[in-house]
Short mmCIF file of C-alpha atoms in Angstrom, two decimals:
data_model
loop_
_atom_site.label_atom_id
_atom_site.label_comp_id
_atom_site.label_asym_id
_atom_site.label_seq_id
_atom_site.Cartn_x
_atom_site.Cartn_y
_atom_site.Cartn_z
CA MET A 1 33.11 21.36 19.30
CA SER A 2 32.11 21.66 22.95
CA ALA A 3 34.68 21.22 25.64
CA PRO A 4 34.90 17.87 27.47
CA GLY A 5 32.32 17.70 30.18
CA ARG A 6 29.92 20.24 28.74
CA PRO A 7 26.34 19.01 29.46
CA PRO A 8 24.32 17.88 26.52
CA THR A 9 21.78 20.68 27.04
CA ALA A 10 24.41 22.97 25.53
CA ASN A 11 24.00 21.16 22.24
CA PRO A 12 21.69 23.01 19.78
CA ALA A 13 18.10 21.75 20.07
CA VAL A 14 16.12 21.35 16.95
CA PRO A 15 12.39 22.27 17.40
CA GLY A 16 9.90 19.70 16.30
CA THR A 17 7.56 20.08 13.40
CA ALA A 18 5.31 17.07 13.88
CA GLY A 19 2.36 16.94 11.47
CA ARG A 20 3.82 18.75 8.45
CA PRO A 21 6.39 17.95 5.76
CA THR A 22 9.99 18.83 6.61
CA THR A 23 13.32 19.00 4.91
CA ARG A 24 16.57 18.01 6.58
CA VAL A 25 18.14 20.77 8.72
CA GLU A 26 21.78 21.25 7.58
CA LEU A 27 24.05 21.19 10.55
CA SER A 28 27.67 21.92 10.58
CA GLY A 29 30.20 19.36 11.62
CA GLY A 30 30.43 15.56 10.79
CA ASP A 31 27.65 12.93 10.62
CA VAL A 32 24.61 13.79 12.77
CA VAL A 33 23.81 11.39 15.58
CA LEU A 34 20.65 11.67 17.71
CA ILE A 35 20.83 10.28 21.17
CA VAL A 36 17.60 9.46 22.87
CA ASP A 37 17.68 8.69 26.61
CA ASP A 38 15.77 9.85 29.62
CA VAL A 39 18.79 9.60 32.00
CA PRO A 40 20.93 12.80 31.93
CA ASP A 41 24.14 11.00 32.94
CA ASN A 42 23.87 8.69 29.93
CA LEU A 43 23.32 11.59 27.64
CA SER A 44 26.29 13.54 29.01
CA VAL A 45 28.73 10.62 28.63
CA LEU A 46 27.64 9.81 25.13
CA HIS A 47 27.37 13.40 24.00
CA ASP A 48 30.93 14.28 25.04
CA ALA A 49 32.41 11.10 23.53
CA LEU A 50 30.69 11.56 20.22
CA ASP A 51 31.36 15.29 20.12
CA GLU A 52 35.09 14.63 20.68
CA SER A 53 35.00 12.08 17.88
CA GLY A 54 33.76 14.69 15.34
CA TYR A 55 29.99 13.96 15.31
CA THR A 56 27.35 16.59 15.41
CA VAL A 57 25.18 15.46 18.33
CA LEU A 58 21.53 16.05 18.98
CA VAL A 59 19.71 14.87 22.11
CA ALA A 60 16.10 13.99 23.06
CA THR A 61 14.89 12.96 26.54
CA ASP A 62 11.66 11.16 25.58
CA GLY A 63 9.93 9.40 22.69
CA GLU A 64 7.80 12.27 21.43
CA GLN A 65 10.81 14.63 21.32
CA ALA A 66 12.86 11.98 19.56
CA LEU A 67 10.21 11.76 16.78
CA GLN A 68 10.25 15.55 16.43
CA ARG A 69 14.06 15.75 16.28
CA ALA A 70 14.30 12.94 13.81
CA ALA A 71 11.65 14.45 11.45
CA GLN A 72 13.30 17.88 11.44
CA ALA A 73 17.06 16.99 11.46
CA ARG A 74 17.05 13.61 9.64
CA PRO A 75 20.06 12.36 11.57
CA ASP A 76 22.43 9.91 10.05
CA LEU A 77 22.05 7.52 12.97
CA ILE A 78 19.94 7.23 16.16
CA LEU A 79 21.09 5.85 19.50
CA LEU A 80 17.79 4.95 21.09
CA ASP A 81 17.13 3.91 24.71
CA ALA A 82 14.77 0.93 24.69
CA VAL A 83 13.02 1.53 28.07
CA MET A 84 11.65 5.06 28.61
CA PRO A 85 8.45 6.45 30.29
CA GLY A 86 5.67 7.26 27.80
CA LEU A 87 6.64 6.10 24.30
CA ASP A 88 9.31 3.42 24.71
CA GLY A 89 12.06 2.92 22.32
CA PHE A 90 10.37 0.10 20.40
CA GLU A 91 7.33 2.20 19.58
CA VAL A 92 9.54 5.14 18.66
CA ALA A 93 11.49 2.89 16.20
CA ARG A 94 8.27 1.48 14.68
CA ARG A 95 7.00 5.02 14.04
CA LEU A 96 10.28 6.15 12.55
CA LYS A 97 10.36 3.21 10.22
CA ALA A 98 6.76 3.74 9.22
CA GLU A 99 7.61 7.22 7.80
CA PRO A 100 9.42 7.39 4.45
CA ALA A 101 11.43 10.43 5.58
CA THR A 102 12.96 8.62 8.49
CA ALA A 103 12.66 4.97 7.48
CA THR A 104 16.22 4.45 6.29
CA ILE A 105 17.91 6.06 9.33
CA PRO A 106 19.93 3.34 11.14
CA ILE A 107 18.80 2.71 14.78
CA VAL A 108 21.03 1.29 17.43
CA PHE A 109 19.21 0.38 20.62
CA MET A 110 20.70 1.02 24.08
CA THR A 111 19.30 -1.33 26.65
CA GLY A 112 20.07 -2.95 30.03
CA LEU A 113 17.71 -5.71 29.02
CA THR A 114 19.63 -8.68 27.49
CA GLU A 115 16.89 -11.28 27.52
CA THR A 116 16.27 -12.82 24.13
CA ASP A 117 12.72 -11.41 23.90
CA HIS A 118 13.92 -7.86 24.35
CA VAL A 119 16.73 -8.30 21.81
CA VAL A 120 14.30 -9.81 19.30
CA ALA A 121 11.88 -6.91 19.98
CA ALA A 122 14.64 -4.43 19.16
CA PHE A 123 15.31 -5.98 15.82
CA ASP A 124 11.66 -6.45 15.01
CA ALA A 125 11.05 -2.80 15.68
CA GLY A 126 13.65 -1.87 13.05
CA GLY A 127 16.94 -1.73 14.96
CA ILE A 128 20.14 -2.79 13.23
CA ASP A 129 22.12 -3.30 16.38
CA TYR A 130 22.10 -2.91 20.16
CA VAL A 131 24.54 -2.06 22.89
CA THR A 132 24.06 -2.93 26.56
CA LYS A 133 24.26 -0.69 29.58
CA PRO A 134 26.37 0.46 31.22
CA ILE A 135 27.48 2.06 27.97
CA ARG A 136 31.11 1.70 26.98
CA ALA A 137 31.74 4.79 24.79
CA ARG A 138 34.56 3.41 22.62
CA GLU A 139 32.49 0.35 21.75
CA VAL A 140 29.54 2.58 20.82
CA ILE A 141 31.67 4.86 18.64
CA ALA A 142 33.17 1.81 16.78
CA ARG A 143 29.68 0.46 16.12
CA ILE A 144 28.47 3.84 14.95
CA ALA A 145 31.29 4.23 12.51
CA ALA A 146 30.65 0.78 10.99
CA HIS A 147 26.91 1.39 10.66
CA LEU A 148 27.34 4.85 9.19
CA GLN A 149 29.69 3.54 6.55
CA ALA A 150 27.24 0.76 5.61
CA ALA A 151 24.39 3.22 5.45
CA ARG A 152 26.37 5.57 3.31
CA GLU A 153 27.13 2.82 0.80
CA ARG A 154 23.46 1.75 0.66
CA ARG A 155 22.36 5.34 0.20
CA GLN A 156 24.81 5.93 -2.59
CA ALA A 157 23.79 2.68 -4.37
CA ARG A 158 20.08 3.76 -4.26
CA GLN A 159 20.87 7.28 -5.44
CA ALA A 160 22.82 5.79 -8.33
CA LEU A 161 19.91 3.62 -9.32
CA ASP A 162 17.56 6.62 -9.26
CA ALA A 163 20.07 8.74 -11.18
CA PHE A 164 19.90 6.22 -14.07
CA GLY A 165 16.10 6.17 -13.94
CA HIS A 166 15.90 2.75 -12.25
CA ALA A 167 13.15 2.93 -9.54
CA THR A 168 14.01 -0.12 -7.60
CA LEU A 169 12.59 -2.01 -4.58
CA ALA A 170 13.14 -5.33 -2.84
CA VAL A 171 9.95 -7.17 -1.90
CA ARG A 172 8.99 -10.36 -0.10
CA SER A 173 6.75 -12.36 -2.34
CA ALA A 174 5.00 -14.24 0.42
CA ASP A 175 3.36 -11.17 1.93
CA GLY A 176 4.35 -8.31 -0.45
CA ARG A 177 6.28 -6.53 2.27
CA ILE A 178 8.69 -3.96 0.90
CA VAL A 179 12.05 -4.47 2.45
CA TRP A 180 13.75 -1.44 0.89
CA GLN A 181 13.05 1.02 -1.91
CA THR A 182 14.84 3.86 -3.61
CA PRO A 183 13.32 7.35 -3.30
CA LEU A 184 12.11 7.21 -6.90
CA ALA A 185 10.37 3.85 -6.38
CA ARG A 186 8.69 5.18 -3.21
CA ASP A 187 7.39 8.22 -5.19
CA LEU A 188 6.02 5.97 -7.98
CA LEU A 189 4.36 3.56 -5.62
CA ARG A 190 2.75 6.43 -3.80
CA GLY A 191 1.73 8.23 -7.04
CA TRP A 192 0.14 5.06 -8.45
CA ALA A 193 -1.28 4.05 -5.12
CA LEU A 194 0.42 0.60 -5.31
CA ALA A 195 1.45 0.26 -1.67
CA THR A 196 -0.28 0.58 1.67
CA PRO A 197 0.87 0.60 5.34
CA GLN A 198 1.15 -2.73 7.08
CA PRO A 199 -2.05 -3.83 8.89
CA LEU A 200 -2.15 -3.29 12.62
CA GLN A 201 -0.60 -6.05 14.64
CA ALA A 202 -2.02 -7.56 17.79
CA ASP A 203 -0.41 -4.94 20.03
CA GLY A 204 -1.89 -2.11 17.95
CA ALA A 205 1.44 -1.24 16.29
CA ARG A 206 2.27 -1.17 12.62
CA SER A 207 5.27 -2.84 11.07
CA MET A 208 7.88 -0.42 9.70
CA GLN A 209 7.54 -1.71 6.17
CA PRO A 210 4.66 -1.00 3.71
CA VAL A 211 3.19 -3.74 1.58
CA LEU A 212 2.37 -3.86 -2.11
CA GLY A 213 -1.28 -3.53 -3.13
CA GLU A 214 -3.29 -6.67 -3.86
CA ASP A 215 -3.00 -6.54 -7.63
CA LEU A 216 0.70 -5.98 -7.67
CA ARG A 217 1.22 -8.63 -4.98
CA ASP A 218 -0.77 -11.21 -7.00
CA TRP A 219 1.29 -10.41 -10.12
CA LEU A 220 4.56 -10.79 -8.10
CA GLN A 221 3.56 -14.20 -6.71
CA ALA A 222 2.48 -15.43 -10.20
CA GLN A 223 5.85 -14.35 -11.65
CA THR A 224 7.87 -16.10 -8.90
CA VAL A 225 5.99 -19.29 -9.73
CA ARG A 226 6.91 -18.85 -13.38
CA VAL A 227 10.54 -18.40 -12.57
CA ALA A 228 10.53 -21.35 -10.25
CA THR A 229 9.26 -23.53 -13.08
CA GLY A 230 11.88 -22.36 -15.51
CA GLN A 231 9.74 -19.84 -17.40
CA GLU A 232 10.49 -16.16 -18.08
CA SER A 233 8.71 -13.64 -15.96
CA GLN A 234 6.25 -11.28 -17.70
CA PRO A 235 6.14 -7.58 -16.90
CA LEU A 236 3.02 -6.00 -15.61
CA THR A 237 1.88 -2.76 -17.42
CA LEU A 238 -0.50 -0.27 -15.82
CA ALA A 239 -2.00 2.66 -17.66
CA ARG A 240 -3.90 5.81 -16.76
CA GLN A 241 -4.48 9.13 -18.49
CA GLY A 242 -1.63 8.73 -20.95
CA GLN A 243 0.83 7.47 -18.39
CA ARG A 244 2.25 3.94 -18.32
CA LEU A 245 4.04 2.12 -15.53
CA ALA A 246 5.87 -1.07 -16.27
CA CYS A 247 6.60 -3.39 -13.31
CA ILE A 248 9.50 -5.74 -14.08
CA LEU A 249 10.71 -8.68 -11.94
CA GLN A 250 14.44 -8.32 -12.01
CA ALA A 251 16.02 -11.04 -9.85
CA ALA A 252 15.95 -12.93 -6.61
CA THR A 253 18.05 -11.26 -3.89
CA GLY A 254 17.52 -13.79 -1.17
CA GLU A 255 15.17 -16.46 0.09
CA ASP A 256 11.64 -15.22 -0.90
CA GLU A 257 13.01 -11.74 -1.63
CA TRP A 258 12.88 -10.24 -5.10
CA LEU A 259 14.09 -7.15 -6.79
CA LEU A 260 11.57 -5.09 -8.85
CA VAL A 261 12.08 -2.26 -11.27
CA LEU A 262 9.44 0.30 -12.02
CA GLN A 263 9.53 2.33 -15.27
CA GLU A 264 7.17 5.16 -16.00
CA GLN A 265 6.50 6.46 -19.51
CA SER A 266 4.10 8.96 -20.98
CA ASP A 267 1.90 8.17 -23.99
CA GLN A 268 -0.06 11.37 -23.78
CA ALA A 269 1.43 12.88 -26.99
CA THR A 270 0.68 9.72 -28.94
CA LEU A 271 -2.85 9.45 -27.57
CA GLU A 272 -3.64 13.06 -28.46
CA LEU A 273 -2.31 12.50 -31.91
CA LEU A 274 -4.41 9.41 -32.47
CA ALA A 275 -7.51 11.13 -31.08
CA GLN A 276 -7.11 14.20 -33.22
CA GLY A 277 -5.94 12.39 -36.34
CA PHE A 278 -8.81 9.91 -36.50
CA GLY A 279 -11.50 11.69 -34.55
CA LEU A 280 -11.43 9.11 -31.72
CA THR A 281 -12.60 9.54 -28.10
CA ALA A 282 -9.91 9.41 -25.36
CA ARG A 283 -10.78 5.78 -24.52
CA GLU A 284 -10.85 4.73 -28.24
CA ALA A 285 -7.37 6.24 -28.68
CA GLU A 286 -6.13 4.23 -25.65
CA VAL A 287 -7.50 0.96 -27.11
CA LEU A 288 -5.98 1.75 -30.59
CA HIS A 289 -2.61 2.57 -28.87
CA TRP A 290 -2.51 -0.89 -27.25
CA VAL A 291 -3.58 -2.59 -30.49
CA VAL A 292 -0.53 -1.01 -32.05
CA GLN A 293 1.52 -2.55 -29.20
CA GLY A 294 0.26 -6.01 -30.21
CA LYS A 295 -2.00 -6.52 -27.16
CA THR A 296 -5.03 -8.81 -27.27
CA ASN A 297 -8.48 -7.66 -26.19
CA ARG A 298 -7.94 -9.40 -22.85
CA ASP A 299 -4.53 -7.75 -22.41
CA ILE A 300 -6.05 -4.30 -23.22
CA GLY A 301 -8.93 -5.02 -20.76
CA ASP A 302 -6.43 -5.85 -17.96
CA ILE A 303 -4.38 -2.70 -18.65
CA LEU A 304 -7.32 -0.33 -18.87
CA SER A 305 -9.57 -2.15 -16.34
CA LEU A 306 -12.24 -2.99 -19.00
CA SER A 307 -13.98 -6.20 -19.86
CA PRO A 308 -12.87 -7.83 -23.13
CA ARG A 309 -16.44 -7.20 -24.46
CA THR A 310 -16.11 -3.49 -23.80
CA VAL A 311 -12.73 -3.43 -25.55
CA HIS A 312 -14.35 -5.16 -28.52
CA LYS A 313 -17.08 -2.53 -28.69
CA HIS A 314 -14.46 0.27 -28.67
CA LEU A 315 -12.57 -1.48 -31.41
CA GLU A 316 -15.72 -1.61 -33.62
CA HIS A 317 -15.94 2.18 -33.33
CA VAL A 318 -12.20 2.52 -34.11
CA PHE A 319 -12.49 0.39 -37.21
CA ALA A 320 -15.43 2.32 -38.45
CA LYS A 321 -13.66 5.68 -37.98
CA LEU A 322 -10.44 4.49 -39.63
CA GLY A 323 -12.32 2.73 -42.46
CA VAL A 324 -10.67 -0.63 -41.85
CA GLU A 325 -11.87 -4.06 -40.94
CA THR A 326 -8.94 -5.74 -39.16
CA ARG A 327 -6.57 -5.07 -36.26
CA THR A 328 -3.65 -5.31 -38.55
CA ALA A 329 -5.00 -2.63 -40.89
CA ALA A 330 -5.87 -0.35 -37.91
CA ALA A 331 -2.38 -0.78 -36.49
CA GLY A 332 -0.90 0.02 -39.83
CA ARG A 333 -2.83 3.28 -40.24
CA ALA A 334 -2.01 4.30 -36.64
CA LEU A 335 1.70 3.60 -37.10
CA LYS A 336 1.70 5.71 -40.29
CA LEU A 337 0.08 8.59 -38.44
CA ILE A 338 2.44 8.29 -35.53
CA ALA A 339 5.46 8.21 -37.83
CA ALA A 340 4.28 11.21 -39.74
CA GLY A 341 3.27 13.14 -36.56
CA ARG A 342 0.39 14.82 -38.42
CA PRO A 343 -3.38 14.68 -38.11
CA ARG A 344 -5.45 12.89 -40.67
CA GLY A 345 -5.89 15.80 -43.11
CA ALA A 346 -2.12 16.03 -43.59
CA GLU A 347 -1.66 12.28 -43.60
CA PRO A 348 0.20 10.84 -46.64
CA PRO A 349 -1.91 8.66 -48.84
CA ALA A 350 -2.05 4.96 -47.92
#
């Protein structure tokens, strides 16, 4: 650690890498705290106090530098001055919360502005707490310790969910805003293009939380209505190129806030077997697969983005190729092939 009184500029600076993906820089010492303030005296006082308390301290003197430091180092917590020239702390916070890599970093605002509007602005921008200037180092350190412990517990809980294959997110049903999400859920939402950034607000800024796409949002609102009327929710299944994604409404976690679980599965091997075994096209194999799952023509159309009439046409071709006349018979032949795992020539006699 640095000796008491050492200026913050002696702390190792982390070069920014704005505009390209980064991984967290591993720094020796304890939890990493990034201090952002344009006043050197404030930086010096906080740097020394945190350093003596066992934290690894990074500093930034303006908003752009703060964004670069955060993207590169992924600090465990950010102490952020609200009022700075150029990018102020509120805009810095909004940008950090809009990026998945930095969205979960706790932000504690430092401000000499105690009017209600400024306090509300700090929380709206994504802050979890604020401290007023002049800074009292012992109070700041106590708040940091509490927030780091809470963040650690939340991170461990999300990692545990992902470790068991539960891609989980909390969403507001009214507007589809994603309140929090595990890394696996974020990857699935991105891979299936099911979430978008929040629209620009009146001041030109974006909210820190993305929102669900329209189709998923409509499904969520319909399911919350079902639950409110005493009915069971129905999962939404999406399909593309042999992949399936099931969206399941798990539980309410608060007023108008719901927990969703995403589960991805691959049907590619089964589809290839059906296509090879019965001489089906890729689309016909998909239709037959969902017939085996007990889906109606309308259900299959919703899953595959086809009209029920188009599904019916595909089924006519499937029936002809399988030499059957009913859905039940087609499903029976498909199940026998899947169970045997062999193409039609090696299929056991019906």
